[in-house]
mmCIF file of C-alpha atoms in Angstrom:
data_model
loop_
_atom_site.group_PDB
_atom_site.id
_atom_site.type_symbol
_atom_site.label_atom_id
_atom_site.label_comp_id
_atom_site.label_asym_id
_atom_site.label_seq_id
_atom_site.Cartn_x
_atom_site.Cartn_y
_atom_site.Cartn_z
ATOM 1 C CA LYS A 1 -22.100 -27.499 14.571
ATOM 2 C CA ALA A 2 -23.577 -25.803 11.475
ATOM 3 C CA ALA A 3 -20.307 -26.236 9.562
ATOM 4 C CA HIS A 4 -20.302 -29.943 10.412
ATOM 5 C CA GLU A 5 -23.868 -30.314 9.093
ATOM 6 C CA ILE A 6 -22.966 -28.511 5.851
ATOM 7 C CA LEU A 7 -19.914 -30.679 5.266
ATOM 8 C CA SER A 8 -21.693 -33.916 6.165
ATOM 9 C CA ALA A 9 -24.601 -33.121 3.781
ATOM 10 C CA ARG A 10 -22.051 -32.851 0.911
ATOM 11 C CA LYS A 11 -24.241 -30.670 -1.289
ATOM 12 C CA ILE A 12 -21.889 -29.771 -4.129
ATOM 13 C CA GLU A 13 -22.461 -26.906 -6.571
ATOM 14 C CA LEU A 14 -20.419 -25.755 -9.559
ATOM 15 C CA ILE A 15 -19.349 -22.084 -9.376
ATOM 16 C CA ASP A 16 -18.136 -19.935 -12.284
ATOM 17 C CA LEU A 17 -14.519 -18.773 -12.296
ATOM 18 C CA ALA A 18 -13.278 -15.550 -13.823
ATOM 19 C CA GLN A 19 -9.842 -14.633 -15.187
ATOM 20 C CA ILE A 20 -7.735 -11.495 -15.276
ATOM 21 C CA ASN A 21 -5.342 -12.151 -18.118
ATOM 22 C CA ASP A 22 -4.051 -15.636 -17.082
ATOM 23 C CA HIS A 23 -4.930 -15.443 -13.361
ATOM 24 C CA PHE A 24 -8.155 -16.863 -11.900
ATOM 25 C CA PHE A 25 -10.387 -15.146 -9.353
ATOM 26 C CA LEU A 26 -13.632 -16.173 -7.680
ATOM 27 C CA LEU A 27 -15.375 -13.119 -6.167
ATOM 28 C CA SER A 28 -14.622 -9.744 -7.743
ATOM 29 C CA ALA A 29 -12.180 -7.357 -9.363
ATOM 30 C CA GLU A 30 -12.548 -3.728 -8.248
ATOM 31 C CA VAL A 31 -10.877 -0.490 -9.300
ATOM 32 C CA GLN A 32 -8.994 0.912 -6.300
ATOM 33 C CA ASP A 33 -7.236 3.896 -7.859
ATOM 34 C CA THR A 34 -9.874 6.634 -7.934
ATOM 35 C CA SER A 35 -7.452 9.232 -9.295
ATOM 36 C CA THR A 36 -7.197 7.442 -12.648
ATOM 37 C CA PRO A 37 -10.390 7.127 -14.724
ATOM 38 C CA VAL A 38 -10.865 3.746 -16.390
ATOM 39 C CA THR A 39 -12.600 2.800 -19.621
ATOM 40 C CA LEU A 40 -14.475 -0.493 -19.889
ATOM 41 C CA GLU A 41 -14.497 -1.960 -23.405
ATOM 42 C CA PHE A 42 -17.109 -4.637 -24.099
ATOM 43 C CA ASP A 43 -16.855 -7.111 -26.974
ATOM 44 C CA ASP A 44 -14.442 -4.770 -28.793
ATOM 45 C CA ASP A 45 -17.291 -2.683 -30.192
ATOM 46 C CA TRP A 46 -18.518 -0.364 -27.404
ATOM 47 C CA SER A 47 -17.164 1.156 -24.218
ATOM 48 C CA VAL A 48 -18.261 2.863 -20.996
ATOM 49 C CA SER A 49 -16.463 5.260 -18.670
ATOM 50 C CA PRO A 50 -17.735 6.371 -15.259
ATOM 51 C CA LEU A 51 -18.890 9.991 -15.084
ATOM 52 C CA HIS A 52 -16.492 10.646 -12.217
ATOM 53 C CA PRO A 53 -13.323 8.706 -11.274
ATOM 54 C CA THR A 54 -14.465 8.324 -7.654
ATOM 55 C CA GLN A 55 -17.342 6.067 -8.666
ATOM 56 C CA LEU A 56 -16.951 2.426 -7.607
ATOM 57 C CA VAL A 57 -16.289 0.188 -10.604
ATOM 58 C CA GLY A 58 -16.187 -3.568 -10.197
ATOM 59 C CA ILE A 59 -16.590 -6.809 -12.087
ATOM 60 C CA TYR A 60 -18.361 -9.363 -9.899
ATOM 61 C CA ASN A 61 -18.828 -13.096 -10.113
ATOM 62 C CA PHE A 62 -20.942 -12.566 -7.026
ATOM 63 C CA ASN A 63 -21.258 -9.482 -4.873
ATOM 64 C CA TYR A 64 -20.362 -10.360 -1.312
ATOM 65 C CA ARG A 65 -20.502 -6.728 -0.092
ATOM 66 C CA VAL A 66 -24.253 -6.109 -0.268
ATOM 67 C CA PRO A 67 -26.470 -9.140 0.548
ATOM 68 C CA ARG A 68 -29.402 -7.828 -1.493
ATOM 69 C CA ASP A 69 -27.130 -7.848 -4.569
ATOM 70 C CA MET A 70 -26.376 -11.556 -4.213
ATOM 71 C CA GLN A 71 -29.407 -12.322 -6.394
ATOM 72 C CA LYS A 72 -28.185 -9.873 -9.045
ATOM 73 C CA THR A 73 -24.733 -11.462 -9.284
ATOM 74 C CA ASN A 74 -25.254 -15.209 -9.482
ATOM 75 C CA PRO A 75 -21.981 -17.218 -9.662
ATOM 76 C CA GLN A 76 -23.767 -20.022 -11.513
ATOM 77 C CA ASP A 77 -25.417 -18.069 -14.339
ATOM 78 C CA GLY A 78 -22.507 -17.989 -16.806
ATOM 79 C CA TRP A 79 -22.145 -14.182 -16.617
ATOM 80 C CA LEU A 80 -19.967 -11.617 -14.878
ATOM 81 C CA ASN A 81 -21.626 -8.399 -13.719
ATOM 82 C CA THR A 82 -19.895 -5.095 -14.348
ATOM 83 C CA ILE A 83 -21.293 -2.688 -11.768
ATOM 84 C CA ILE A 84 -20.713 1.072 -11.687
ATOM 85 C CA VAL A 85 -22.023 2.697 -8.507
ATOM 86 C CA PRO A 86 -22.859 6.422 -8.749
ATOM 87 C CA GLU A 87 -21.517 8.918 -6.281
ATOM 88 C CA ARG A 88 -23.449 9.458 -3.076
ATOM 89 C CA PRO A 89 -26.160 12.113 -3.183
ATOM 90 C CA ALA A 90 -24.705 15.597 -3.130
ATOM 91 C CA ARG A 91 -26.123 18.962 -2.198
ATOM 92 C CA ILE A 92 -26.341 21.539 -4.949
ATOM 93 C CA PRO A 93 -25.706 25.001 -3.408
ATOM 94 C CA PHE A 94 -28.157 26.982 -5.537
ATOM 95 C CA LEU A 95 -30.983 24.461 -4.956
ATOM 96 C CA GLY A 96 -30.961 24.966 -1.205
ATOM 97 C CA ARG A 97 -31.335 21.847 0.940
ATOM 98 C CA ARG A 98 -32.365 19.467 -1.878
ATOM 99 C CA ASP A 99 -30.397 16.293 -2.414
ATOM 100 C CA PHE A 100 -29.299 15.259 -5.884
ATOM 101 C CA SER A 101 -28.344 11.754 -6.978
ATOM 102 C CA TRP A 102 -27.320 10.266 -10.327
ATOM 103 C CA GLY A 103 -29.664 7.311 -9.718
ATOM 104 C CA ASP A 104 -29.156 3.598 -9.292
ATOM 105 C CA GLU A 105 -26.048 1.658 -10.140
ATOM 106 C CA THR A 106 -25.378 0.493 -13.666
ATOM 107 C CA ASP A 107 -25.210 -3.294 -14.040
ATOM 108 C CA ILE A 108 -23.839 -4.691 -17.311
ATOM 109 C CA PRO A 109 -23.784 -8.491 -17.687
ATOM 110 C CA THR A 110 -20.779 -9.611 -19.730
ATOM 111 C CA ARG A 111 -18.463 -12.501 -20.425
ATOM 112 C CA ARG A 112 -15.508 -10.326 -21.430
ATOM 113 C CA VAL A 113 -14.426 -6.776 -20.587
ATOM 114 C CA ARG A 114 -11.158 -4.943 -21.202
ATOM 115 C CA MET A 115 -10.093 -2.215 -18.748
ATOM 116 C CA THR A 116 -7.858 0.573 -19.950
ATOM 117 C CA SER A 117 -6.742 3.925 -18.568
ATOM 118 C CA ALA A 118 -4.420 6.779 -19.532
ATOM 119 C CA SER A 119 -2.018 5.777 -16.749
ATOM 120 C CA PRO A 120 -1.949 2.417 -14.910
ATOM 121 C CA ALA A 121 -4.873 2.061 -12.494
ATOM 122 C CA THR A 122 -4.852 -0.435 -9.614
ATOM 123 C CA ILE A 123 -7.324 -3.334 -9.727
ATOM 124 C CA ILE A 124 -7.751 -5.621 -6.697
ATOM 125 C CA ALA A 125 -9.082 -9.148 -7.312
ATOM 126 C CA ASP A 126 -10.622 -11.164 -4.479
ATOM 127 C CA CYS A 127 -9.518 -8.491 -1.963
ATOM 128 C CA GLU A 128 -5.841 -9.423 -2.241
ATOM 129 C CA ARG A 129 -4.331 -9.781 -5.727
ATOM 130 C CA VAL A 130 -3.097 -6.558 -7.318
ATOM 131 C CA PHE A 131 -3.213 -5.906 -11.064
ATOM 132 C CA LYS A 132 -2.588 -2.821 -13.205
ATOM 133 C CA THR A 133 -4.432 -1.687 -16.309
ATOM 134 C CA PRO A 134 -4.580 -2.451 -19.180
ATOM 135 C CA LEU A 135 -6.074 -5.893 -18.560
ATOM 136 C CA THR A 136 -8.771 -8.222 -19.831
ATOM 137 C CA ILE A 137 -11.311 -9.914 -17.575
ATOM 138 C CA THR A 138 -13.161 -12.934 -18.913
ATOM 139 C CA LEU A 139 -15.491 -15.621 -17.672
ATOM 140 C CA SER A 140 -13.418 -18.803 -17.669
ATOM 141 C CA HIS A 141 -14.686 -22.023 -19.183
ATOM 142 C CA HIS A 142 -13.471 -23.706 -15.957
ATOM 143 C CA ARG A 143 -15.780 -24.053 -12.959
ATOM 144 C CA ILE A 144 -14.992 -24.993 -9.370
ATOM 145 C CA LYS A 145 -16.829 -27.470 -7.142
ATOM 146 C CA VAL A 146 -17.784 -26.130 -3.705
ATOM 147 C CA ILE A 147 -19.665 -27.640 -0.772
ATOM 148 C CA VAL A 148 -22.595 -25.379 0.117
ATOM 149 C CA GLY A 149 -25.301 -25.167 2.742
ATOM 150 C CA LYS A 150 -29.013 -25.335 1.961
ATOM 151 C CA ASN A 151 -29.442 -21.632 2.915
ATOM 152 C CA ARG A 152 -26.875 -20.250 0.461
ATOM 153 C CA LEU A 153 -27.663 -16.864 -1.088
ATOM 154 C CA PHE A 154 -27.022 -17.697 -4.761
#
């Protein structure tokens, strides 16, 4: 019934599209190969590498994994969000039972990022398409029309 109401209301929104080289994606592109560290190059003049290769690295048009992050990654704002999630808190043996964490995730808004690595790393786009580094991810000038409900999260 709810799907029928959404479709019959015909509320149409334009959503940003992203590209990996010449291929479009809608949701995200995430590094899957944690054994190969990646370098993220922004605007050809600065770069970032995760402190540890097991950190989650992703470029999001919108983050469907964590609902509270839906506001951070808006698919209508004209930006992609590069997010690097630190490792989970770890125990340091000589500090006893204290927990240690590297802090919050790093969120870098961008329109273009190049991913490189010493050996090819696996990147998964929209949970199904497989790519290998090196590659370039850009915000496309194309947008897609989607029918949305009034309670959408973006």
